[in-house]
PDB file of C-alpha atoms in Angstrom:
ATOM      1  CA  MET A 178     -53.685  15.068 -14.061  1.00 24.00           C
ATOM      2  CA  ARG A 179     -52.060  13.827 -17.268  1.00 23.00           C
ATOM      3  CA  ILE A 180     -48.998  15.269 -18.986  1.00 31.00           C
ATOM      4  CA  ARG A 181     -48.476  15.508 -22.720  1.00 32.00           C
ATOM      5  CA  ALA A 182     -45.361  14.218 -24.462  1.00 33.00           C
ATOM      6  CA  LEU A 183     -42.522  16.738 -24.736  1.00 32.00           C
ATOM      7  CA  VAL A 184     -40.372  16.971 -27.848  1.00 28.00           C
ATOM      8  CA  LEU A 185     -37.842  19.784 -27.997  1.00 30.00           C
ATOM      9  CA  ALA A 186     -37.890  20.079 -31.756  1.00 26.00           C
ATOM     10  CA  ALA A 187     -36.691  23.657 -31.842  1.00 25.00           C
ATOM     11  CA  SER A 188     -33.281  22.730 -30.436  1.00 31.00           C
ATOM     12  CA  GLY A 189     -33.031  19.406 -32.233  1.00 32.00           C
ATOM     13  CA  ALA A 190     -33.187  17.641 -28.864  1.00 34.00           C
ATOM     14  CA  VAL A 191     -35.380  14.712 -27.970  1.00 37.00           C
ATOM     15  CA  ALA A 192     -37.250  14.144 -24.739  1.00 37.00           C
ATOM     16  CA  LEU A 193     -38.616  10.641 -24.276  1.00 36.00           C
ATOM     17  CA  SER A 194     -41.616  11.495 -22.227  1.00 42.00           C
ATOM     18  CA  ALA A 195     -45.271  11.227 -21.465  1.00 43.00           C
ATOM     19  CA  LEU A 196     -44.810  12.640 -17.977  1.00 51.00           C
ATOM     20  CA  ALA A 197     -47.184  15.509 -17.458  1.00 49.00           C
ATOM     21  CA  VAL A 198     -45.117  18.441 -18.618  1.00 52.00           C
ATOM     22  CA  PRO A 199     -47.459  21.368 -19.285  1.00 51.00           C
ATOM     23  CA  ALA A 200     -47.335  23.688 -22.246  1.00 50.00           C
ATOM     24  CA  ALA A 201     -44.333  25.985 -22.440  1.00 48.00           C
ATOM     25  CA  GLN A 202     -46.484  29.093 -21.953  1.00 48.00           C
ATOM     26  CA  ALA A 203     -47.592  27.993 -18.486  1.00 47.00           C
ATOM     27  CA  ALA A 204     -45.868  30.008 -15.765  1.00 58.00           C
ATOM     28  CA  GLN A 205     -47.590  28.829 -12.592  1.00 78.00           C
ATOM     29  CA  ALA A 206     -45.493  28.151  -9.521  1.00 85.00           C
ATOM     30  CA  GLY A 207     -44.475  24.535  -9.117  1.00 92.00           C
ATOM     31  CA  PRO A 208     -44.910  22.465  -5.964  1.00 95.00           C
ATOM     32  CA  ALA A 209     -42.618  23.392  -3.069  1.00 96.00           C
ATOM     33  CA  VAL A 210     -40.584  20.199  -3.072  1.00 98.00           C
ATOM     34  CA  THR A 211     -36.926  19.255  -3.230  1.00 98.00           C
ATOM     35  CA  PHE A 212     -35.207  16.101  -4.493  1.00 98.00           C
ATOM     36  CA  SER A 213     -32.298  14.054  -3.184  1.00 98.00           C
ATOM     37  CA  ASN A 214     -30.710  10.600  -3.368  1.00 98.00           C
ATOM     38  CA  LEU A 215     -31.400  10.232  -7.093  1.00 98.00           C
ATOM     39  CA  LYS A 216     -29.936   7.060  -8.540  1.00 98.00           C
ATOM     40  CA  VAL A 217     -30.495   6.035 -12.161  1.00 98.00           C
ATOM     41  CA  ASN A 218     -29.801   2.487 -13.350  1.00 98.00           C
ATOM     42  CA  SER A 219     -28.260   1.663  -9.948  1.00 97.00           C
ATOM     43  CA  GLY A 220     -25.474   4.120 -10.754  1.00 97.00           C
ATOM     44  CA  LYS A 221     -24.341   2.203 -13.841  1.00 98.00           C
ATOM     45  CA  ASN A 222     -23.921   3.589 -17.346  1.00 98.00           C
ATOM     46  CA  ILE A 223     -26.912   3.281 -19.678  1.00 98.00           C
ATOM     47  CA  VAL A 224     -26.113   1.234 -22.791  1.00 98.00           C
ATOM     48  CA  VAL A 225     -28.455   1.276 -25.794  1.00 97.00           C
ATOM     49  CA  GLY A 226     -28.193  -0.900 -28.899  1.00 97.00           C
ATOM     50  CA  THR A 227     -29.514  -0.396 -32.407  1.00 94.00           C
ATOM     51  CA  THR A 228     -33.232  -1.140 -32.173  1.00 91.00           C
ATOM     52  CA  SER A 229     -34.522  -2.263 -28.786  1.00 92.00           C
ATOM     53  CA  THR A 230     -35.946   0.154 -26.244  1.00 92.00           C
ATOM     54  CA  VAL A 231     -33.906   0.123 -23.039  1.00 96.00           C
ATOM     55  CA  THR A 232     -35.811   0.724 -19.797  1.00 96.00           C
ATOM     56  CA  VAL A 233     -33.915   1.552 -16.615  1.00 97.00           C
ATOM     57  CA  SER A 234     -35.086   2.163 -13.058  1.00 98.00           C
ATOM     58  CA  ALA A 235     -34.587   5.300 -11.012  1.00 98.00           C
ATOM     59  CA  THR A 236     -35.062   5.901  -7.298  1.00 98.00           C
ATOM     60  CA  TYR A 237     -35.181   9.236  -5.496  1.00 98.00           C
ATOM     61  CA  THR A 238     -36.430  11.021  -2.387  1.00 98.00           C
ATOM     62  CA  VAL A 239     -38.904  13.907  -2.379  1.00 98.00           C
ATOM     63  CA  THR A 240     -39.085  16.285   0.566  1.00 98.00           C
ATOM     64  CA  LYS A 241     -42.287  18.350   0.849  1.00 98.00           C
ATOM     65  CA  PRO A 242     -44.155  20.534   3.347  1.00 98.00           C
ATOM     66  CA  ALA A 243     -46.303  18.519   5.745  1.00 98.00           C
ATOM     67  CA  ASN A 244     -49.441  20.327   4.557  1.00 97.00           C
ATOM     68  CA  LEU A 245     -48.797  19.582   0.870  1.00 97.00           C
ATOM     69  CA  SER A 246     -50.740  16.524  -0.243  1.00 96.00           C
ATOM     70  CA  ALA A 247     -48.659  13.945  -2.101  1.00 96.00           C
ATOM     71  CA  SER A 248     -51.591  13.405  -4.457  1.00 95.00           C
ATOM     72  CA  SER A 249     -51.547  17.053  -5.588  1.00 95.00           C
ATOM     73  CA  PHE A 250     -48.411  16.723  -7.731  1.00 95.00           C
ATOM     74  CA  GLN A 251     -46.450  14.251  -9.842  1.00 96.00           C
ATOM     75  CA  THR A 252     -42.708  13.743 -10.023  1.00 97.00           C
ATOM     76  CA  GLY A 253     -40.107  12.072 -12.191  1.00 97.00           C
ATOM     77  CA  PRO A 254     -36.370  11.842 -12.899  1.00 97.00           C
ATOM     78  CA  ALA A 255     -34.715  13.759 -15.722  1.00 96.00           C
ATOM     79  CA  LEU A 256     -31.501  13.526 -17.738  1.00 96.00           C
ATOM     80  CA  TYR A 257     -30.291  16.728 -19.327  1.00 95.00           C
ATOM     81  CA  ARG A 258     -27.387  18.469 -21.032  1.00 93.00           C
ATOM     82  CA  GLY A 259     -26.594  22.140 -20.854  1.00 91.00           C
ATOM     83  CA  ALA A 260     -26.067  24.585 -18.018  1.00 92.00           C
ATOM     84  CA  THR A 261     -29.460  24.186 -16.356  1.00 92.00           C
ATOM     85  CA  LEU A 262     -32.386  21.788 -16.196  1.00 94.00           C
ATOM     86  CA  GLY A 263     -35.654  23.066 -17.638  1.00 89.00           C
ATOM     87  CA  MET A 264     -37.669  23.551 -20.793  1.00 84.00           C
ATOM     88  CA  ASP A 265     -34.658  25.268 -22.374  1.00 83.00           C
ATOM     89  CA  SER A 266     -32.172  22.483 -21.627  1.00 85.00           C
ATOM     90  CA  GLU A 267     -29.920  21.612 -24.544  1.00 82.00           C
ATOM     91  CA  ASP A 268     -31.197  18.009 -24.420  1.00 90.00           C
ATOM     92  CA  LEU A 269     -33.810  16.567 -22.092  1.00 93.00           C
ATOM     93  CA  ILE A 270     -35.002  13.037 -21.347  1.00 93.00           C
ATOM     94  CA  ILE A 271     -37.716  12.397 -18.759  1.00 93.00           C
ATOM     95  CA  SER A 272     -39.714   9.327 -17.824  1.00 89.00           C
ATOM     96  CA  ASP A 273     -42.698   8.194 -19.870  1.00 87.00           C
ATOM     97  CA  ASP A 274     -44.816   8.056 -16.726  1.00 92.00           C
ATOM     98  CA  PRO A 275     -44.749   9.783 -13.338  1.00 95.00           C
ATOM     99  CA  GLY A 276     -42.891   8.130 -10.506  1.00 97.00           C
ATOM    100  CA  THR A 277     -44.592   6.052  -7.838  1.00 97.00           C
ATOM    101  CA  CYS A 278     -44.092   7.382  -4.322  1.00 98.00           C
ATOM    102  CA  THR A 279     -44.620   6.031  -0.827  1.00 98.00           C
ATOM    103  CA  ALA A 280     -44.709   8.282   2.221  1.00 98.00           C
ATOM    104  CA  SER A 281     -42.070   7.479   4.833  1.00 97.00           C
ATOM    105  CA  SER A 282     -43.151  10.466   6.958  1.00 98.00           C
ATOM    106  CA  SER A 283     -45.403  13.516   6.645  1.00 98.00           C
ATOM    107  CA  THR A 284     -42.653  15.326   4.734  1.00 98.00           C
ATOM    108  CA  VAL A 285     -40.657  12.600   2.949  1.00 98.00           C
ATOM    109  CA  LEU A 286     -41.615  10.446  -0.040  1.00 98.00           C
ATOM    110  CA  LYS A 287     -39.600   7.524  -1.348  1.00 98.00           C
ATOM    111  CA  CYS A 288     -40.107   7.280  -5.093  1.00 98.00           C
ATOM    112  CA  SER A 289     -39.244   5.092  -8.065  1.00 98.00           C
ATOM    113  CA  ALA A 290     -39.736   5.484 -11.806  1.00 98.00           C
ATOM    114  CA  LYS A 291     -38.825   3.936 -15.153  1.00 96.00           C
ATOM    115  CA  ILE A 292     -37.017   5.802 -17.940  1.00 95.00           C
ATOM    116  CA  GLN A 293     -37.117   4.615 -21.543  1.00 93.00           C
ATOM    117  CA  PHE A 294     -34.372   5.102 -24.144  1.00 94.00           C
ATOM    118  CA  ARG A 295     -35.306   4.466 -27.772  1.00 90.00           C
ATOM    119  CA  PRO A 296     -32.968   4.427 -30.784  1.00 89.00           C
ATOM    120  CA  LYS A 297     -34.162   6.229 -33.884  1.00 81.00           C
ATOM    121  CA  GLY A 298     -37.116   4.589 -35.609  1.00 65.00           C
ATOM    122  CA  THR A 299     -38.462   2.701 -32.582  1.00 59.00           C
ATOM    123  CA  ASP A 300     -40.796   5.487 -31.485  1.00 53.00           C
ATOM    124  CA  GLU A 301     -41.756   8.602 -33.417  1.00 54.00           C
ATOM    125  CA  ASP A 302     -41.680  10.712 -30.248  1.00 53.00           C
ATOM    126  CA  GLY A 303     -38.560   9.165 -28.776  1.00 58.00           C
ATOM    127  CA  ASP A 304     -35.659   8.993 -31.187  1.00 75.00           C
ATOM    128  CA  LEU A 305     -32.128   8.929 -29.820  1.00 90.00           C
ATOM    129  CA  ILE A 306     -29.500  10.243 -32.215  1.00 92.00           C
ATOM    130  CA  SER A 307     -25.873   9.143 -32.080  1.00 95.00           C
ATOM    131  CA  SER A 308     -24.556  12.584 -31.180  1.00 94.00           C
ATOM    132  CA  GLN A 309     -26.448  12.384 -27.885  1.00 94.00           C
ATOM    133  CA  ALA A 310     -24.172   9.648 -26.546  1.00 97.00           C
ATOM    134  CA  GLY A 311     -21.919  10.769 -23.716  1.00 97.00           C
ATOM    135  CA  THR A 312     -22.232  12.420 -20.327  1.00 97.00           C
ATOM    136  CA  TRP A 313     -25.661  13.525 -19.095  1.00 97.00           C
ATOM    137  CA  LYS A 314     -26.529  15.376 -15.897  1.00 97.00           C
ATOM    138  CA  LEU A 315     -29.217  14.082 -13.553  1.00 98.00           C
ATOM    139  CA  GLY A 316     -32.142  15.992 -12.119  1.00 98.00           C
ATOM    140  CA  ALA A 317     -35.842  15.724 -11.363  1.00 97.00           C
ATOM    141  CA  LEU A 318     -39.083  17.625 -11.804  1.00 96.00           C
ATOM    142  CA  ALA A 319     -42.446  17.978 -10.089  1.00 96.00           C
ATOM    143  CA  VAL A 320     -45.678  19.142 -11.706  1.00 94.00           C
ATOM    144  CA  ASN A 321     -48.866  20.230  -9.949  1.00 92.00           C
ATOM    145  CA  ALA A 322     -52.498  20.492 -11.031  1.00 86.00           C
ATOM    146  CA  ASP A 323     -52.031  24.186 -11.909  1.00 83.00           C
ATOM    147  CA  ASN A 324     -49.450  23.246 -14.556  1.00 80.00           C
ATOM    148  CA  GLY A 325     -46.623  24.589 -12.436  1.00 91.00           C
ATOM    149  CA  ILE A 326     -43.227  22.903 -12.718  1.00 94.00           C
ATOM    150  CA  THR A 327     -40.430  22.651 -10.178  1.00 96.00           C
ATOM    151  CA  TRP A 328     -37.079  21.676 -11.710  1.00 96.00           C
ATOM    152  CA  GLN A 329     -34.009  20.602  -9.755  1.00 97.00           C
ATOM    153  CA  GLY A 330     -30.738  19.792 -11.462  1.00 97.00           C
ATOM    154  CA  GLY A 331     -27.292  18.958 -10.175  1.00 97.00           C
ATOM    155  CA  LEU A 332     -28.226  15.559  -8.749  1.00 98.00           C
ATOM    156  CA  GLY A 333     -25.371  13.646 -10.335  1.00 98.00           C
ATOM    157  CA  SER A 334     -24.409  12.411 -13.788  1.00 98.00           C
ATOM    158  CA  THR A 335     -24.400   9.314 -15.945  1.00 98.00           C
ATOM    159  CA  HIS A 336     -23.117   8.125 -19.310  1.00 98.00           C
ATOM    160  CA  LEU A 337     -25.544   7.285 -22.104  1.00 98.00           C
ATOM    161  CA  GLN A 338     -23.621   4.916 -24.362  1.00 98.00           C
ATOM    162  CA  ARG A 339     -23.837   3.216 -27.765  1.00 98.00           C
ATOM    163  CA  ARG A 340     -23.555  -0.557 -27.364  1.00 98.00           C
ATOM    164  CA  ALA A 341     -20.330  -2.036 -28.805  1.00 98.00           C
ATOM    165  CA  THR A 342     -19.381  -5.324 -30.457  1.00 98.00           C
ATOM    166  CA  LEU A 343     -15.899  -6.771 -30.940  1.00 98.00           C
ATOM    167  CA  THR A 344     -14.670  -9.849 -32.814  1.00 98.00           C
ATOM    168  CA  ALA A 345     -11.364 -11.724 -33.051  1.00 98.00           C
ATOM    169  CA  ASN A 346     -10.133 -14.443 -35.390  1.00 98.00           C
ATOM    170  CA  ALA A 347      -6.671 -15.975 -35.086  1.00 98.00           C
ATOM    171  CA  SER A 348      -5.141 -17.994 -37.921  1.00 98.00           C
ATOM    172  CA  PRO A 349      -3.773 -20.328 -39.085  1.00 97.00           C
ATOM    173  CA  GLU A 350      -5.195 -23.064 -36.884  1.00 94.00           C
ATOM    174  CA  PRO A 351      -3.272 -25.209 -36.048  1.00 96.00           C
ATOM    175  CA  VAL A 352       0.116 -23.537 -36.316  1.00 97.00           C
ATOM    176  CA  LYS A 353       3.707 -24.612 -35.741  1.00 98.00           C
ATOM    177  CA  LYS A 354       5.543 -23.190 -32.750  1.00 97.00           C
ATOM    178  CA  GLY A 355       7.541 -20.099 -33.663  1.00 97.00           C
ATOM    179  CA  LYS A 356       5.421 -19.320 -36.725  1.00 98.00           C
ATOM    180  CA  THR A 357       3.369 -16.166 -37.221  1.00 98.00           C
ATOM    181  CA  ILE A 358      -0.260 -15.906 -36.131  1.00 98.00           C
ATOM    182  CA  THR A 359      -2.450 -13.230 -37.721  1.00 98.00           C
ATOM    183  CA  VAL A 360      -5.323 -11.907 -35.603  1.00 98.00           C
ATOM    184  CA  THR A 361      -8.116  -9.977 -37.312  1.00 98.00           C
ATOM    185  CA  GLY A 362     -11.274  -8.461 -35.902  1.00 98.00           C
ATOM    186  CA  LYS A 363     -13.629  -5.509 -35.876  1.00 98.00           C
ATOM    187  CA  LEU A 364     -14.837  -2.996 -33.297  1.00 98.00           C
ATOM    188  CA  ALA A 365     -18.312  -1.630 -34.021  1.00 98.00           C
ATOM    189  CA  ARG A 366     -20.928   0.293 -32.095  1.00 98.00           C
ATOM    190  CA  ALA A 367     -24.600   1.092 -32.398  1.00 97.00           C
ATOM    191  CA  ASN A 368     -25.511   3.903 -34.762  1.00 95.00           C
ATOM    192  CA  TRP A 369     -28.780   5.304 -33.442  1.00 93.00           C
ATOM    193  CA  ASP A 370     -29.349   7.253 -36.672  1.00 91.00           C
ATOM    194  CA  THR A 371     -29.416   4.169 -38.918  1.00 91.00           C
ATOM    195  CA  ASN A 372     -30.316   1.363 -36.472  1.00 92.00           C
ATOM    196  CA  THR A 373     -27.190  -0.566 -37.470  1.00 95.00           C
ATOM    197  CA  TYR A 374     -23.740  -1.311 -36.067  1.00 97.00           C
ATOM    198  CA  ALA A 375     -20.939   0.713 -37.654  1.00 97.00           C
ATOM    199  CA  GLY A 376     -17.165   0.448 -37.310  1.00 98.00           C
ATOM    200  CA  TYR A 377     -15.563   2.552 -34.574  1.00 98.00           C
ATOM    201  CA  SER A 378     -12.477   4.150 -36.094  1.00 98.00           C
ATOM    202  CA  THR A 379      -9.015   4.959 -34.692  1.00 98.00           C
ATOM    203  CA  GLN A 380      -9.638   3.426 -31.276  1.00 98.00           C
ATOM    204  CA  PRO A 381      -6.923   1.741 -29.165  1.00 98.00           C
ATOM    205  CA  VAL A 382      -7.604  -1.964 -28.727  1.00 98.00           C
ATOM    206  CA  LYS A 383      -5.489  -4.515 -26.846  1.00 98.00           C
ATOM    207  CA  LEU A 384      -4.499  -7.871 -28.295  1.00 98.00           C
ATOM    208  CA  GLN A 385      -4.559 -10.322 -25.402  1.00 98.00           C
ATOM    209  CA  PHE A 386      -3.565 -13.971 -24.903  1.00 98.00           C
ATOM    210  CA  ARG A 387      -4.690 -16.611 -22.410  1.00 98.00           C
ATOM    211  CA  LYS A 388      -2.671 -19.793 -22.118  1.00 98.00           C
ATOM    212  CA  LYS A 389      -4.644 -23.040 -22.228  1.00 97.00           C
ATOM    213  CA  GLY A 390      -5.538 -24.005 -18.662  1.00 97.00           C
ATOM    214  CA  SER A 391      -5.222 -20.420 -17.393  1.00 97.00           C
ATOM    215  CA  SER A 392      -8.051 -18.037 -16.512  1.00 97.00           C
ATOM    216  CA  THR A 393      -6.065 -14.841 -17.027  1.00 98.00           C
ATOM    217  CA  TYR A 394      -5.485 -12.830 -20.197  1.00 98.00           C
ATOM    218  CA  THR A 395      -2.271 -10.867 -20.641  1.00 98.00           C
ATOM    219  CA  THR A 396      -1.844  -7.981 -23.068  1.00 98.00           C
ATOM    220  CA  LEU A 397       0.568  -8.581 -25.943  1.00 98.00           C
ATOM    221  CA  LYS A 398       0.254  -5.219 -27.703  1.00 98.00           C
ATOM    222  CA  THR A 399      -2.105  -2.318 -28.377  1.00 98.00           C
ATOM    223  CA  ILE A 400      -3.156  -1.340 -31.894  1.00 98.00           C
ATOM    224  CA  LYS A 401      -5.704   1.071 -33.328  1.00 98.00           C
ATOM    225  CA  THR A 402      -8.761   0.294 -35.400  1.00 98.00           C
ATOM    226  CA  SER A 403      -8.841   1.345 -39.035  1.00 98.00           C
ATOM    227  CA  SER A 404     -11.160   3.989 -40.471  1.00 98.00           C
ATOM    228  CA  THR A 405     -13.811   1.253 -40.728  1.00 98.00           C
ATOM    229  CA  GLY A 406     -13.186  -0.257 -37.304  1.00 98.00           C
ATOM    230  CA  THR A 407     -11.213  -3.281 -38.498  1.00 98.00           C
ATOM    231  CA  LEU A 408      -8.216  -4.747 -36.683  1.00 98.00           C
ATOM    232  CA  LYS A 409      -5.244  -6.751 -37.932  1.00 98.00           C
ATOM    233  CA  THR A 410      -1.935  -7.612 -36.334  1.00 98.00           C
ATOM    234  CA  THR A 411       0.511 -10.493 -35.947  1.00 98.00           C
ATOM    235  CA  THR A 412       2.178 -12.346 -33.100  1.00 98.00           C
ATOM    236  CA  THR A 413       4.400 -15.398 -32.684  1.00 98.00           C
ATOM    237  CA  ALA A 414       2.955 -18.789 -31.783  1.00 98.00           C
ATOM    238  CA  THR A 415       4.371 -20.149 -28.510  1.00 97.00           C
ATOM    239  CA  VAL A 416       1.865 -22.405 -26.720  1.00 98.00           C
ATOM    240  CA  ASP A 417      -1.758 -23.466 -27.065  1.00 98.00           C
ATOM    241  CA  GLY A 418      -4.133 -20.724 -26.028  1.00 98.00           C
ATOM    242  CA  TYR A 419      -6.775 -18.140 -26.770  1.00 98.00           C
ATOM    243  CA  TYR A 420      -6.383 -14.789 -28.534  1.00 98.00           C
ATOM    244  CA  ARG A 421      -8.829 -11.933 -28.184  1.00 98.00           C
ATOM    245  CA  TYR A 422      -9.161  -8.182 -28.624  1.00 98.00           C
ATOM    246  CA  SER A 423     -10.237  -6.004 -25.700  1.00 98.00           C
ATOM    247  CA  PHE A 424     -11.519  -2.400 -25.816  1.00 98.00           C
ATOM    248  CA  ALA A 425     -11.470  -0.248 -22.661  1.00 98.00           C
ATOM    249  CA  GLY A 426     -14.389   1.965 -23.713  1.00 98.00           C
ATOM    250  CA  THR A 427     -14.999   5.722 -23.882  1.00 98.00           C
ATOM    251  CA  THR A 428     -17.613   8.050 -22.422  1.00 97.00           C
ATOM    252  CA  THR A 429     -19.830   7.339 -25.444  1.00 98.00           C
ATOM    253  CA  THR A 430     -19.138   3.611 -25.825  1.00 98.00           C
ATOM    254  CA  PRO A 431     -18.855   0.844 -23.202  1.00 98.00           C
ATOM    255  CA  SER A 432     -15.944  -1.534 -22.811  1.00 98.00           C
ATOM    256  CA  VAL A 433     -16.125  -4.825 -24.675  1.00 98.00           C
ATOM    257  CA  SER A 434     -13.942  -7.899 -25.182  1.00 98.00           C
ATOM    258  CA  ALA A 435     -14.139 -10.407 -28.003  1.00 98.00           C
ATOM    259  CA  ALA A 436     -14.594 -14.100 -27.328  1.00 98.00           C
ATOM    260  CA  GLY A 437     -11.238 -15.839 -27.216  1.00 98.00           C
ATOM    261  CA  ASP A 438     -10.222 -17.743 -30.369  1.00 98.00           C
ATOM    262  CA  PHE A 439      -8.266 -20.926 -29.606  1.00 98.00           C
ATOM    263  CA  VAL A 440      -5.090 -21.764 -31.513  1.00 98.00           C
ATOM    264  CA  ASP A 441      -3.471 -25.200 -31.324  1.00 98.00           C
ATOM    265  CA  VAL A 442       0.329 -24.830 -31.421  1.00 98.00           C
ATOM    266  CA  GLN A 443       2.150 -27.909 -32.640  1.00 96.00           C
TER     267      GLN A 443
END
């Protein structure tokens, strides 16, 4: 049993899938199974950059009737947005291939699968668009040889995020004690529509300092990025140390800290 790729073009959504999802007109009953213990990417957020496909693992448990053969159906994890999981979900992402399951009893299967996330342009059937970043619900599906589908949503949630970059440059170097140091930088994140990094505007970013010989950064102030994601502020030179910017992240973008830039204070 092989499943065709599913692309929800009518709603503008994208499903990254070659799991055997039958044609929409099929209305056969799906296998009598339930899902539990779904974990995607070990419970961590899923972060995707500008061009590379990101593959994450998923594990889940399938409970079935004892008289239902495990070889008579296929299963896989699903990410979705909207009220319910199914062919009419607002957005839907399922695994390229069915999960692999091992029987732990006559009624319980322990399963694992891989899910692929592709920015625009890396796969004609699997384009992620930037507006799809954010919170996704977790679910799973099972498909039998009669083209029947069983959907089960409400198995948790995750964040699908656009990878971020952050820079910091402190000058002048060296500088006299008590003089002004200017720290510039830029916060950017992956744009899945253009396969480039673009500035992330009006975001709060912390300017932090770590004294030479210390392992701990302290926050000096918080400023916001410009309309193009750039950062610029000043501080007073006191002792030798490292300056960096640090961004806490949002639901659509992960946290990131710039590498510290050392300033010699004379």
